[in-house]
Short mmCIF file of C-alpha atoms in Angstrom, two decimals:
data_model
loop_
_atom_site.label_atom_id
_atom_site.label_comp_id
_atom_site.label_asym_id
_atom_site.label_seq_id
_atom_site.Cartn_x
_atom_site.Cartn_y
_atom_site.Cartn_z
CA MET A 1 -1.24 0.00 19.81
CA ASN A 2 0.32 3.60 20.54
CA GLN A 3 3.96 2.15 18.97
CA HIS A 4 2.54 0.36 16.38
CA GLY A 5 1.57 2.15 12.92
CA LEU A 6 -0.70 -0.89 12.06
CA GLU A 7 -1.70 -4.37 13.71
CA LEU A 8 -4.00 -7.14 12.75
CA ARG A 9 -5.25 -9.91 15.00
CA ASP A 10 -7.08 -12.83 13.61
CA VAL A 11 -7.80 -11.19 10.65
CA SER A 12 -9.68 -13.59 7.86
CA VAL A 13 -10.64 -12.29 4.09
CA VAL A 14 -13.08 -14.38 2.50
CA SER A 15 -14.14 -13.53 -1.10
CA PRO A 16 -17.98 -14.01 -1.66
CA SER A 17 -19.81 -16.32 -3.81
CA GLY A 18 -20.19 -15.45 -6.92
CA GLN A 19 -22.20 -16.84 -10.47
CA GLY A 20 -21.51 -20.94 -10.07
CA SER A 21 -18.65 -20.02 -7.63
CA ALA A 22 -18.25 -20.92 -3.92
CA GLU A 23 -17.00 -18.49 -1.23
CA ARG A 24 -12.97 -18.32 -1.30
CA LEU A 25 -10.91 -18.05 2.34
CA LEU A 26 -8.21 -15.66 0.65
CA LEU A 27 -6.41 -14.94 4.06
CA GLU A 28 -6.83 -17.23 7.66
CA HIS A 29 -6.44 -16.00 11.44
CA ILE A 30 -3.48 -13.13 9.92
CA SER A 31 -2.26 -11.62 13.04
CA LEU A 32 0.85 -9.13 12.73
CA ARG A 33 2.31 -5.43 13.81
CA ILE A 34 4.27 -3.20 11.95
CA ALA A 35 5.63 0.32 13.49
CA LEU A 36 5.54 3.44 11.87
CA GLY A 37 8.29 3.59 9.09
CA GLU A 38 9.35 -0.23 9.41
CA TRP A 39 9.66 -1.65 6.11
CA VAL A 40 8.10 -5.26 5.60
CA GLN A 41 8.74 -7.92 2.81
CA LEU A 42 6.15 -10.66 2.26
CA ALA A 43 7.25 -13.40 0.95
CA GLY A 44 5.42 -16.54 0.49
CA PRO A 45 4.27 -19.31 -2.50
CA ASN A 46 1.85 -18.43 -5.16
CA GLY A 47 -1.57 -18.42 -3.85
CA SER A 48 -0.64 -17.54 -0.10
CA GLY A 49 -2.50 -14.34 -0.02
CA LYS A 50 0.64 -11.90 -0.31
CA SER A 51 -1.52 -9.70 -2.83
CA THR A 52 -4.62 -10.08 -0.70
CA LEU A 53 -2.75 -9.24 2.40
CA VAL A 54 -1.19 -5.95 0.57
CA LYS A 55 -4.69 -5.13 -1.03
CA LEU A 56 -6.10 -4.97 2.73
CA LEU A 57 -3.07 -2.98 4.17
CA THR A 58 -3.44 -0.05 1.46
CA GLY A 59 -6.88 -0.44 1.31
CA GLN A 60 -7.56 -1.88 -2.42
CA LEU A 61 -9.43 -5.10 -1.39
CA ASP A 62 -12.41 -5.57 -3.00
CA ARG A 63 -15.19 -4.19 -1.22
CA ASN A 64 -17.41 -7.16 -1.42
CA CYS A 65 -14.89 -8.71 0.08
CA ILE A 66 -15.82 -10.32 4.28
CA VAL A 67 -13.40 -9.13 6.62
CA THR A 68 -12.95 -10.42 10.49
CA GLY A 69 -10.84 -9.85 12.82
CA GLU A 70 -9.29 -6.05 14.15
CA ILE A 71 -7.32 -3.74 12.14
CA ARG A 72 -6.16 -1.19 14.12
CA SER A 73 -3.77 1.62 12.27
CA ALA A 74 -2.43 5.09 13.29
CA LEU A 75 -3.27 6.08 9.51
CA ALA A 76 -5.97 5.74 6.72
CA LEU A 77 -5.07 2.25 5.12
CA GLU A 78 -4.82 3.94 1.57
CA THR A 79 -2.09 5.92 2.89
CA TYR A 80 0.43 3.47 3.51
CA PRO A 81 3.05 2.73 0.81
CA TYR A 82 4.18 -0.23 -1.03
CA VAL A 83 6.36 -1.32 -3.32
CA LEU A 84 5.69 -3.97 -6.06
CA GLN A 85 7.96 -6.93 -7.01
CA HIS A 86 8.65 -5.20 -10.59
CA PRO A 87 8.24 -1.51 -9.15
CA GLU A 88 9.01 -0.22 -12.66
CA SER A 89 5.26 -1.30 -13.57
CA GLY A 90 4.15 1.02 -10.83
CA ILE A 91 5.20 4.61 -12.00
CA VAL A 92 3.08 6.50 -14.07
CA GLY A 93 4.48 9.73 -13.48
CA ALA A 94 7.83 11.11 -15.07
CA THR A 95 8.93 12.12 -12.10
CA PRO A 96 7.92 11.27 -7.98
CA TRP A 97 6.21 14.10 -7.39
CA GLU A 98 4.16 13.47 -10.78
CA ASP A 99 3.81 9.86 -9.71
CA LEU A 100 2.49 10.94 -6.48
CA LEU A 101 0.49 13.50 -7.70
CA LEU A 102 -1.66 11.09 -10.05
CA GLY A 103 -2.14 8.88 -7.18
CA GLN A 104 -3.68 11.78 -4.98
CA GLU A 105 -5.78 12.85 -8.11
CA GLN A 106 -7.30 9.38 -8.70
CA ARG A 107 -8.16 9.11 -4.57
CA GLY A 108 -9.95 12.34 -5.02
CA ALA A 109 -8.05 14.21 -2.37
CA PRO A 110 -8.10 17.41 -1.98
CA GLU A 111 -5.27 19.73 -3.09
CA GLU A 112 -4.04 21.02 0.32
CA GLN A 113 -4.30 17.50 1.65
CA ALA A 114 -2.78 15.89 -1.04
CA ARG A 115 0.70 18.42 -0.95
CA THR A 116 0.96 17.71 2.34
CA LEU A 117 0.70 13.81 2.28
CA MET A 118 3.35 14.28 -0.33
CA GLU A 119 5.81 16.53 1.24
CA ARG A 120 5.88 13.59 3.87
CA VAL A 121 5.77 11.07 1.56
CA LEU A 122 8.87 12.35 0.10
CA ALA A 123 10.68 13.55 3.15
CA GLN A 124 10.26 9.44 4.68
CA THR A 125 11.42 8.27 1.16
CA ARG A 126 14.29 10.78 1.28
CA LEU A 127 13.45 11.55 -2.36
CA SER A 128 12.68 15.24 -1.54
CA ALA A 129 16.27 16.15 -3.28
CA ILE A 130 15.28 14.31 -6.41
CA ARG A 131 11.34 14.87 -6.59
CA HIS A 132 11.49 17.05 -10.16
CA ARG A 133 14.19 14.34 -11.31
CA PRO A 134 13.18 12.31 -14.35
CA VAL A 135 12.55 8.54 -13.32
CA ALA A 136 14.23 7.37 -16.09
CA GLU A 137 17.58 9.28 -15.07
CA MET A 138 17.26 7.20 -11.72
CA SER A 139 19.16 4.39 -10.10
CA GLY A 140 17.13 1.44 -9.17
CA GLY A 141 16.51 1.77 -6.10
CA GLU A 142 15.64 5.38 -5.87
CA GLN A 143 13.08 4.08 -9.06
CA GLN A 144 11.82 1.67 -6.31
CA LEU A 145 11.62 4.39 -3.54
CA THR A 146 9.16 6.11 -6.08
CA ALA A 147 7.04 3.14 -6.78
#
């Protein structure tokens, strides 16, 4: 695990039964390893579990879902960055700094911890130099990194 940022072993996710609905298997026996700093693209047909996997990996999975298997992570799951299919829909701040700040405020992160994380993310994504540039003035690639 020391060389991997994230490792899943035989992970399955089941959506619990609700009013009049049966349990649904959302992910079945998924295993993968992602190194820290590695970029990964998820592709597959509709209904194959891409969104469920992203929600699981970013700490956004419905808490009522049942997760089995083993998840090892070098970081808290909520801290893993991801880019949406349409990145512009994920940008809520006017600048990269504001976008990150809003996300940290929503999570209730303490201010000092939030600033430290934001500086690290900006450095890793090479957005430090343009942290206060309006998103509307950025290239498409810069917008993807911001998202």
